[in-house]
Every structure is written in structure tokens, then in C-alpha cells.
Short mmCIF file of C-alpha atoms and ligand atoms in Angstrom, two decimals:
data_model
loop_
_atom_site.label_atom_id
_atom_site.label_comp_id
_atom_site.label_asym_id
_atom_site.label_seq_id
_atom_site.Cartn_x
_atom_site.Cartn_y
_atom_site.Cartn_z
CA MET X 123 -32.88 201.33 101.04
CA PRO X 124 -31.25 199.40 103.36
CA ILE X 125 -33.36 198.24 106.37
CA ILE X 126 -36.74 199.69 106.20
CA ASN X 127 -36.95 202.53 108.93
CA ARG X 128 -40.73 201.58 109.68
CA ILE X 129 -39.37 197.86 110.17
CA ALA X 130 -36.40 198.87 112.46
CA GLU X 131 -39.16 200.37 114.70
CA PHE X 132 -40.72 196.77 115.15
CA HIS X 133 -37.50 195.42 116.51
CA THR X 134 -38.07 195.27 120.31
CA ASP X 135 -41.50 193.86 119.39
CA MET X 136 -39.92 191.32 116.85
CA THR X 137 -37.38 190.32 119.39
CA ALA X 138 -40.16 189.67 121.83
CA TRP X 139 -42.33 187.45 119.55
CA ARG X 140 -39.07 185.55 118.64
CA ARG X 141 -38.20 184.53 122.44
CA ASP X 142 -41.57 183.92 122.99
CA ILE X 143 -41.61 181.19 119.96
CA HIS X 144 -38.06 179.93 121.24
CA ALA X 145 -39.56 179.36 124.67
CA HIS X 146 -42.58 177.46 123.43
CA PRO X 147 -41.23 175.15 121.08
CA GLU X 148 -43.57 172.65 119.00
CA LEU X 149 -42.80 169.89 117.08
CA GLY X 150 -43.84 169.12 113.30
CA TYR X 151 -47.81 169.00 112.95
CA GLU X 152 -48.03 170.12 116.58
CA GLU X 153 -47.91 173.87 116.41
CA HIS X 154 -50.48 175.02 118.20
CA ARG X 155 -49.81 177.70 120.01
CA THR X 156 -47.35 178.88 117.21
CA SER X 157 -50.29 179.07 114.96
CA ASP X 158 -52.40 180.63 117.21
CA ILE X 159 -50.23 183.46 117.74
CA VAL X 160 -49.26 183.85 113.60
CA ALA X 161 -52.93 183.87 112.97
CA ALA X 162 -53.97 186.20 115.86
CA LYS X 163 -51.24 188.37 114.95
CA LEU X 164 -52.14 188.52 111.10
CA ALA X 165 -55.80 188.90 111.99
CA GLU X 166 -55.00 191.97 114.11
CA TRP X 167 -53.25 193.91 111.24
CA GLY X 168 -56.37 193.03 109.02
CA ILE X 169 -54.41 190.46 107.26
CA ALA X 170 -57.55 187.61 105.87
CA VAL X 171 -56.45 184.26 107.51
CA HIS X 172 -56.83 180.76 106.64
CA ARG X 173 -55.98 178.01 108.67
CA GLY X 174 -55.65 174.15 108.60
CA LEU X 175 -53.59 173.02 105.33
CA ALA X 176 -51.73 170.36 106.57
CA GLY X 177 -53.33 171.01 110.20
CA THR X 178 -51.65 173.49 111.71
CA GLY X 179 -50.35 175.36 108.63
CA VAL X 180 -51.81 179.08 108.56
CA VAL X 181 -51.97 181.42 105.24
CA GLY X 182 -52.15 184.98 105.45
CA THR X 183 -53.30 186.63 102.22
CA LEU X 184 -52.80 190.58 101.44
CA LYS X 185 -53.78 192.67 98.66
CA GLY X 186 -51.90 195.96 97.68
CA ARG X 187 -53.61 198.80 96.73
CA GLY X 188 -54.56 199.42 92.77
CA GLU X 189 -56.10 196.76 90.72
CA GLY X 190 -53.05 194.25 89.97
CA THR X 191 -54.04 190.63 89.48
CA ARG X 192 -50.27 188.90 90.29
CA ALA X 193 -49.72 187.06 93.30
CA ILE X 194 -46.80 185.63 94.90
CA GLY X 195 -45.86 183.29 98.04
CA LEU X 196 -43.89 184.11 100.76
CA ARG X 197 -43.01 180.90 102.92
CA ALA X 198 -41.75 180.58 106.50
CA ASP X 199 -41.36 177.14 108.69
CA MET X 200 -42.76 177.16 112.14
CA ASP X 201 -41.52 173.49 113.59
CA ALA X 202 -38.66 172.67 116.27
CA LEU X 203 -36.31 169.44 116.95
CA PRO X 204 -37.12 166.86 119.22
CA MET X 205 -33.88 167.63 121.21
CA PRO X 206 -33.25 169.10 124.78
CA GLU X 207 -31.53 172.62 124.89
CA ALA X 208 -28.53 173.33 126.24
CA ASN X 209 -29.13 177.15 127.04
CA THR X 210 -29.83 178.60 130.07
CA PHE X 211 -31.06 181.93 129.35
CA ASP X 212 -34.68 183.09 130.16
CA HIS X 213 -36.19 182.43 126.71
CA ALA X 214 -34.63 179.14 126.69
CA SER X 215 -37.08 176.00 126.08
CA ARG X 216 -39.92 175.19 128.58
CA HIS X 217 -40.85 172.25 126.67
CA ASP X 218 -38.66 169.51 127.83
CA GLY X 219 -37.05 167.63 124.70
CA LYS X 220 -38.27 170.42 122.51
CA MET X 221 -35.99 173.03 120.77
CA HIS X 222 -35.98 175.89 118.14
CA ALA X 223 -32.43 174.86 116.88
CA CYS X 224 -32.88 175.56 113.42
CA GLY X 225 -34.06 179.06 113.87
CA HIS X 226 -37.76 178.69 112.82
CA ASP X 227 -39.05 180.51 115.27
CA GLY X 228 -36.65 183.73 113.86
CA HIS X 229 -38.38 182.94 110.23
CA THR X 230 -41.58 182.93 111.55
CA THR X 231 -40.68 186.43 113.34
CA MET X 232 -39.39 187.83 109.98
CA LEU X 233 -42.35 186.89 107.77
CA LEU X 234 -44.67 188.50 110.94
CA GLY X 235 -42.71 191.62 110.71
CA ALA X 236 -43.26 192.05 106.98
CA ALA X 237 -46.45 190.74 107.03
CA ARG X 238 -47.01 193.91 109.60
CA TYR X 239 -44.98 196.24 107.86
CA LEU X 240 -46.90 195.70 104.53
CA ALA X 241 -50.37 195.75 106.14
CA GLU X 242 -49.98 199.20 107.30
CA THR X 243 -48.26 200.73 104.29
CA ARG X 244 -50.00 198.32 101.15
CA ASN X 245 -47.22 199.96 98.80
CA PHE X 246 -47.93 197.16 96.51
CA ASP X 247 -50.00 196.19 93.35
CA GLY X 248 -51.17 192.77 93.81
CA THR X 249 -51.13 189.88 96.17
CA VAL X 250 -48.93 188.50 98.79
CA HIS X 251 -49.57 185.10 100.31
CA PHE X 252 -47.81 184.51 103.92
CA ILE X 253 -47.21 181.04 104.03
CA PHE X 254 -46.55 179.60 107.72
CA GLN X 255 -46.05 175.88 107.13
CA PRO X 256 -45.78 173.00 109.92
CA ALA X 257 -42.95 170.28 110.01
CA GLU X 258 -40.00 171.48 107.85
CA GLU X 259 -38.00 169.28 110.08
CA GLY X 260 -38.15 165.70 108.13
CA ARG X 261 -42.03 165.70 107.92
CA GLY X 262 -43.06 167.73 104.88
CA GLY X 263 -45.49 169.97 105.97
CA GLY X 264 -44.82 171.91 102.46
CA ARG X 265 -45.31 168.58 101.04
CA ARG X 266 -49.19 167.97 102.74
CA MET X 267 -49.68 171.83 102.14
CA ILE X 268 -49.46 171.57 98.38
CA GLU X 269 -51.12 167.95 98.44
CA GLU X 270 -54.12 169.61 100.58
CA GLY X 271 -54.47 172.15 98.19
CA LEU X 272 -52.14 175.53 98.81
CA PHE X 273 -51.51 176.40 95.53
CA ARG X 274 -55.31 175.73 93.68
CA GLN X 275 -56.66 177.91 96.57
CA PHE X 276 -53.91 180.51 96.63
CA ASP X 277 -52.84 180.84 93.56
CA CYS X 278 -49.10 182.20 93.43
CA GLU X 279 -46.79 183.17 90.42
CA GLN X 280 -43.86 182.66 92.22
CA VAL X 281 -42.69 181.33 95.41
CA TYR X 282 -39.75 182.43 97.97
CA GLY X 283 -38.42 181.02 100.99
CA LEU X 284 -35.23 181.46 103.00
CA HIS X 285 -33.23 180.22 105.59
CA ASN X 286 -30.47 181.57 108.39
CA TRP X 287 -27.08 180.44 107.84
CA PRO X 288 -24.74 180.40 110.96
CA ASP X 289 -21.71 180.11 108.22
CA LEU X 290 -21.93 183.15 106.78
CA PRO X 291 -21.64 186.67 108.51
CA ALA X 292 -24.76 188.10 110.30
CA ASN X 293 -26.75 190.39 107.38
CA THR X 294 -24.98 189.13 104.42
CA ILE X 295 -27.01 187.01 101.85
CA ALA X 296 -26.45 184.12 99.86
CA VAL X 297 -28.43 183.55 96.30
CA HIS X 298 -28.18 180.49 93.97
CA PRO X 299 -28.99 180.87 90.34
CA GLY X 300 -29.58 176.84 90.58
CA PRO X 301 -29.29 174.33 93.26
CA VAL X 302 -29.30 175.29 96.74
CA MET X 303 -30.11 172.17 98.69
CA ALA X 304 -30.08 168.68 97.61
CA ALA X 305 -32.51 165.74 97.42
CA ALA X 306 -32.30 163.30 100.49
CA ASP X 307 -33.55 159.82 99.97
CA GLN X 308 -33.30 156.58 102.00
CA PHE X 309 -32.66 152.77 101.12
CA THR X 310 -32.68 149.62 102.68
CA ILE X 311 -31.16 146.54 100.85
CA THR X 312 -32.30 142.98 102.20
CA VAL X 313 -29.74 140.23 101.14
CA GLU X 314 -31.33 137.11 101.85
CA GLY X 315 -28.40 134.43 102.07
CA HIS X 316 -28.19 130.77 103.31
CA GLY X 317 -27.78 130.39 107.15
CA GLY X 318 -25.41 128.31 109.32
CA HIS X 319 -22.64 127.39 111.16
CA ALA X 320 -19.61 129.73 111.17
CA ALA X 321 -17.36 126.82 111.03
CA ILE X 322 -19.14 125.03 107.63
CA PRO X 323 -19.32 128.04 105.62
CA HIS X 324 -19.20 126.27 102.64
CA LYS X 325 -22.74 124.81 103.15
CA ALA X 326 -24.09 128.13 104.14
CA VAL X 327 -24.50 131.31 101.62
CA ASP X 328 -23.00 134.23 103.37
CA PRO X 329 -24.95 137.24 103.21
CA VAL X 330 -22.93 139.60 105.62
CA LEU X 331 -19.73 138.83 102.96
CA VAL X 332 -22.53 139.67 100.07
CA ALA X 333 -23.26 142.98 102.13
CA ALA X 334 -19.64 143.53 102.15
CA HIS X 335 -19.02 143.65 98.59
CA ILE X 336 -22.38 145.72 98.35
CA VAL X 337 -21.55 148.99 101.00
CA THR X 338 -17.68 148.78 98.66
CA ALA X 339 -19.31 148.69 95.39
CA VAL X 340 -21.84 150.91 95.53
CA GLN X 341 -19.10 153.67 96.40
CA SER X 342 -18.40 153.47 92.62
CA LEU X 343 -21.64 155.09 92.10
CA VAL X 344 -20.74 158.58 92.82
CA SER X 345 -17.09 158.03 91.50
CA ARG X 346 -18.19 155.92 88.31
CA PHE X 347 -21.56 156.51 87.51
CA THR X 348 -21.81 160.37 88.30
CA ASP X 349 -20.60 163.27 85.92
CA PRO X 350 -17.69 164.37 88.27
CA ALA X 351 -19.05 168.21 87.63
CA ASP X 352 -22.26 166.67 89.21
CA SER X 353 -22.34 165.85 93.00
CA ALA X 354 -24.06 162.98 94.97
CA VAL X 355 -23.48 161.47 97.99
CA VAL X 356 -24.34 157.83 98.78
CA SER X 357 -23.47 156.87 102.74
CA VAL X 358 -24.24 153.23 103.94
CA THR X 359 -24.70 154.35 107.61
CA TRP X 360 -26.38 151.25 109.14
CA VAL X 361 -25.58 147.74 109.00
CA GLN X 362 -27.96 145.30 110.29
CA ALA X 363 -26.80 140.92 110.19
CA GLY X 364 -26.15 138.10 112.93
CA THR X 365 -26.99 137.30 116.51
CA ALA X 366 -23.82 135.56 117.55
CA TYR X 367 -20.33 135.00 116.83
CA ASN X 368 -20.48 131.33 115.20
CA VAL X 369 -23.55 131.73 113.54
CA ILE X 370 -23.72 132.70 109.44
CA PRO X 371 -27.23 134.66 109.75
CA ASP X 372 -29.89 134.01 106.77
CA GLU X 373 -30.01 137.80 106.05
CA ALA X 374 -28.22 141.08 106.26
CA LYS X 375 -29.65 144.80 105.64
CA LEU X 376 -27.91 147.97 104.63
CA HIS X 377 -29.56 151.31 104.96
CA GLY X 378 -28.45 154.58 103.89
CA THR X 379 -29.27 157.72 102.27
CA VAL X 380 -28.70 159.29 99.03
CA ARG X 381 -28.10 162.95 98.12
CA THR X 382 -28.39 164.61 94.49
CA PHE X 383 -28.65 168.20 92.95
CA ASN X 384 -30.47 166.73 89.82
CA GLU X 385 -33.38 164.41 89.14
CA ALA X 386 -32.10 162.54 86.34
CA THR X 387 -28.58 161.70 88.64
CA ARG X 388 -31.14 160.96 91.22
CA ALA X 389 -33.21 158.62 88.96
CA ARG X 390 -29.78 156.65 87.98
CA ILE X 391 -28.27 156.09 91.34
CA GLU X 392 -31.79 154.71 92.54
CA GLN X 393 -31.64 152.20 89.45
CA GLN X 394 -28.01 151.62 89.71
CA LEU X 395 -28.08 150.74 93.13
CA GLY X 396 -30.77 148.12 92.97
CA ARG X 397 -28.79 146.68 90.09
CA MET X 398 -25.54 146.52 91.42
CA ALA X 399 -27.02 144.81 94.91
CA GLU X 400 -28.98 142.41 92.89
CA SER X 401 -26.26 141.17 90.50
CA ILE X 402 -23.34 141.54 93.10
CA ALA X 403 -25.94 139.09 95.91
CA ALA X 404 -26.80 136.52 92.33
CA GLY X 405 -22.44 136.16 91.85
CA PHE X 406 -22.58 134.79 95.61
CA GLY X 407 -26.16 132.68 95.17
CA ALA X 408 -27.85 135.03 97.44
CA LYS X 409 -30.77 137.40 96.85
CA ALA X 410 -30.84 141.37 97.19
CA SER X 411 -33.55 143.49 96.78
CA LEU X 412 -33.84 147.40 97.34
CA GLU X 413 -36.42 149.23 98.87
CA PHE X 414 -35.88 153.16 97.60
CA ARG X 415 -38.06 155.96 99.88
CA PRO X 416 -37.63 159.37 98.29
CA GLY X 417 -37.40 161.97 100.70
CA TYR X 418 -37.34 165.90 100.22
CA PRO X 419 -36.49 166.55 96.25
CA PRO X 420 -33.62 168.87 95.42
CA THR X 421 -34.15 172.56 96.21
CA VAL X 422 -33.46 174.18 92.80
CA ASN X 423 -34.05 178.29 92.18
CA THR X 424 -35.10 179.07 88.80
CA GLU X 425 -32.30 181.76 87.39
CA ALA X 426 -34.72 184.77 86.81
CA GLU X 427 -36.01 184.78 90.25
CA ALA X 428 -32.70 184.13 91.87
CA ARG X 429 -31.53 187.18 89.50
CA VAL X 430 -34.36 189.39 91.22
CA VAL X 431 -34.05 188.13 94.84
CA ALA X 432 -29.99 189.02 94.35
CA ALA X 433 -30.82 192.60 93.46
CA VAL X 434 -33.44 192.93 96.17
CA ALA X 435 -30.57 191.46 98.71
CA ALA X 436 -28.64 194.22 97.35
CA LYS X 437 -30.79 196.91 97.99
CA VAL X 438 -30.98 195.78 101.78
CA VAL X 439 -27.58 194.40 102.69
CA GLY X 440 -25.19 196.41 99.82
CA GLU X 441 -24.22 194.78 97.30
CA THR X 442 -20.95 193.91 98.93
CA ASN X 443 -22.64 191.87 101.31
CA VAL X 444 -24.36 189.38 98.79
CA SER X 445 -22.99 186.50 97.56
CA TRP X 446 -24.07 184.90 94.01
CA ALA X 447 -23.55 181.00 92.96
CA PRO X 448 -21.77 180.07 96.33
CA ASP X 449 -21.31 176.09 96.54
CA PRO X 450 -24.57 174.37 97.49
CA THR X 451 -25.04 172.44 100.61
CA MET X 452 -25.92 168.39 100.65
CA GLY X 453 -28.95 169.23 103.24
CA ALA X 454 -32.27 168.84 102.26
CA GLU X 455 -35.61 171.38 102.73
CA ASP X 456 -39.14 170.67 102.45
CA PHE X 457 -38.95 174.09 100.52
CA GLY X 458 -38.05 171.93 97.33
CA TYR X 459 -41.57 170.74 97.33
CA MET X 460 -42.76 174.24 96.60
CA LEU X 461 -39.97 175.45 94.08
CA ARG X 462 -41.16 172.12 91.90
CA GLU X 463 -44.55 173.85 91.65
CA ARG X 464 -43.76 177.30 91.34
CA PRO X 465 -40.86 179.41 89.99
CA GLY X 466 -38.82 180.97 92.60
CA ALA X 467 -36.08 181.29 94.94
CA TYR X 468 -34.59 180.54 98.49
CA ILE X 469 -32.04 182.39 99.89
CA TRP X 470 -29.55 181.98 102.93
CA LEU X 471 -29.62 185.04 105.40
CA GLY X 472 -25.82 184.80 106.91
CA HIS X 473 -26.70 184.73 110.87
CA GLY X 474 -23.36 184.43 112.17
CA ALA X 475 -21.65 181.72 114.16
CA ARG X 476 -22.03 182.86 117.88
CA GLY X 477 -22.14 181.61 121.27
CA ASN X 478 -20.04 178.60 121.50
CA ASP X 479 -20.79 175.06 120.57
CA GLY X 480 -20.35 173.78 124.08
CA HIS X 481 -17.10 171.97 122.93
CA GLY X 482 -15.05 175.40 122.79
CA GLY X 483 -15.75 175.60 118.75
CA PRO X 484 -16.07 179.17 117.37
CA GLY X 485 -19.91 179.23 117.44
CA CYS X 486 -23.25 177.48 116.98
CA ARG X 487 -24.22 175.49 113.55
CA LEU X 488 -27.87 174.75 112.99
CA HIS X 489 -29.09 171.80 115.42
CA ASN X 490 -26.56 172.41 117.91
CA PRO X 491 -28.35 172.26 121.90
CA HIS X 492 -26.63 175.98 122.04
CA TYR X 493 -27.90 177.61 118.84
CA ASP X 494 -30.15 180.56 119.56
CA PHE X 495 -31.29 182.54 116.66
CA ASN X 496 -29.71 185.89 116.27
CA ASP X 497 -32.16 188.84 116.98
CA ASP X 498 -30.04 191.33 115.25
CA ILE X 499 -30.75 189.85 111.82
CA LEU X 500 -34.62 189.76 112.25
CA THR X 501 -34.89 193.44 110.72
CA THR X 502 -32.62 192.76 108.22
CA GLY X 503 -34.91 189.83 107.02
CA ALA X 504 -38.07 191.38 107.32
CA SER X 505 -36.76 193.93 105.43
CA TYR X 506 -35.87 191.74 102.72
CA TRP X 507 -39.27 190.20 102.37
CA ALA X 508 -40.71 193.31 102.15
CA THR X 509 -38.59 195.02 99.43
CA LEU X 510 -39.36 191.64 97.73
CA VAL X 511 -42.58 192.47 97.46
CA GLU X 512 -42.76 195.78 96.88
CA THR X 513 -40.16 195.10 93.99
CA ILE X 514 -41.97 192.39 92.14
CA LEU X 515 -45.24 193.70 92.80
CA PRO X 516 -44.73 197.61 92.08
CA ARG X 517 -47.38 200.52 91.82
CA SER X 518 -47.85 201.68 88.86
CA ALA X 519 -46.20 205.43 88.98
ZN1 LIG Y 208 -33.25 171.78 110.51
ZN1 LIG Y 209 -34.65 174.60 109.53
#
């Protein structure tokens, strides 16, 4: 069963929905028009609609045939990015400074396509919750839906997600049996010294020098405190200190990000980062303090569910087009919160690098101002969702 025939018939409609959403991008928690469209279509197809989780979130609930009590959740994200679009085609953004450059217009459309098909056929036994979340891009709409009762109101045994992936050829699928994306945390280290004249340094405690030692030392958190078979990133990306060439300032600040795939490594780096900063500062007679701001958790698939989705993917795109256990990436995903609550799996759906990136590059990646979602994969994604439901919640023979 490759692309489901009935879904192939939706291609023209799905392309029109996708381009309409693309032309009207909305930022996180402001997806009013988009969620109105989603809710109206689900209702039109006879799917029960719940609105208001995390503000603009929409959940559609559809029961299959039979008496099955099992339920699963399928999630799509709806938000755009605060960036101007460089494309000039007809469906380019009509909202200044906002753009669907991550393909969430396509994700929303693919889940709608699957919902329409499943509502027509109901060839499954159990319940599907179609979860349309706001604010994936850094603002934690998925986390907020959970906090506001997503899984209490819509109990799902398992939850599934996907993201288009320009680095993979169109209509291929990659499945990870464990970590897919990293945790993304932020930190600020404040170094307090004692300011003074740059020509009289021995009467001051120089926080710039202390900060420089800290920047160098924290690189050993990965090379000497993290198992070489594990992965982590510690990047100091923003250094703030001083106002003049002849003044030693009182204070220096270091800001940066930590990326990890497992919670133990994440906790150890946080602890060690603070200890290192404090002890280095103490050695210079200064003081340092760490503020660690946890961001998205790692997105980690459960292996049993990953195996199921790999088999479903093979049915849809063919076994040779499914890659198993490719390297994960250090990017982060709000869906990590959902996978912390329920078993499940998040796949990468190959998108292909299309067009050019505006610098003569071979194709657009995510968040590029020339990016546009590839409509050729809409029916693949919708068929994947529908096949997943019919596989996990089969009708008894
Ligand atoms: Zn993105
Ligand atoms: Zn995205």
C-alpha cells in the first residue's frame, strides 16, 4: 500500500490549503486564522472539535468502527517564524515579517488530509486525537497544551509526530530508535569583579580575564566530562563586559546554550558548569554565578514504537526509502515534551532540497527565507498518518 488512492485524490485540495496557510503565516499563540481553518475543516468532516488548549490549540477526536477503547495522538504544529519571506510566487507571505519557513503549513495540511480520509473511511477500531499545536518555534505550545490538560482530557496511549527534512530526498522517511533531537538549554554566567583603571590592574579584580578563563574551561565539559559515545554541545555565544578601553569593568556576563540527548548528561553539565565558573572565579578573587534556563527536553523515541512506525513507513514509501537510526541532530523540538509523557515516535519525512538558498546553494534548508514546503510530499505524509492509524488500531477481522 503506497500512497493511499483516496488521499492521492486530495492532492489538489491539499495543495490549495497548504498555499493558503503559507500566504497567511501566524506566529506562536497567534494562530487564530489557521486554527479557525483547522477547526472548520475537522467539523465539516464530522470530527469532534475541541479548542482553546494553549490558546489557539485544536484537538479533533475521531472514533473508528467497532468498540475498541484504545486511543492514539497525532500531532502537527501550526506556527510560522518572525522573518521576512524572500520568495515572490503567488502564495508568498502576505504578512510582513512573518513566514512559514519551517514547513508547519505542510505539517498542518498533511494531518488535515489524513483526518479527512480517516473520517470518510473509519477503517480502524479505537480513537484518534488529531493534535494541532501552537507555538512550536521556541515558545513551548506543546508543553502548554500538556500543562493545560491535553493528556488528561484526551488520553492517548501513544503519541506521534513528524517533521519535513530537506536534507533527505523527497518521499523518504528516517526513523530513530532513540534520540532524534537534542535538549536546548540556555545559560548566563555573571562574573563579579572589582572595577578600576586599566593601567592599575593590581588594584582591581578583572572580570573580563576571569570570563575568558571560564569560556576556555567550559569547553572541557564536552571533551572531558561527557562520555565520548554520547554527544553534547556547550557554546558560549554572547559575551558582555565593559564600556571603555581604559576601564576594567565591575562585571562580565557570558551567555550560551547547552545541547544534550540524555537527561543525566544534561544534569551533569548544568552542575559542572556552575561549579567550574564559581571555582575559576574564586581562584581570581572574583565571584561567579550560573543561571541555567531549561528549554525543550530531548526528543527521544521509544524503540518499540519506532519499530512500528518504520514498518508503516516501509508500507508507504517502500523499504529501500526508509533509513533506520541515522544520526540525530542537535536542533530541538517541542514534541520532546509529549514524548516525555507518552511512548511514541517522531519521524523525519524527506522533503528534498529545492530551489536555491539565495546564495547559489543547492537548495533551501529550514528557516531559509527562500524555503517553500514541497507539495509533492503532502500525500505521502497524509498516507503515512492514515496507515499508522490503520496499523496501530486495526479492525478485527
Ligand atoms: Zn523551525
Ligand atoms: Zn519546524
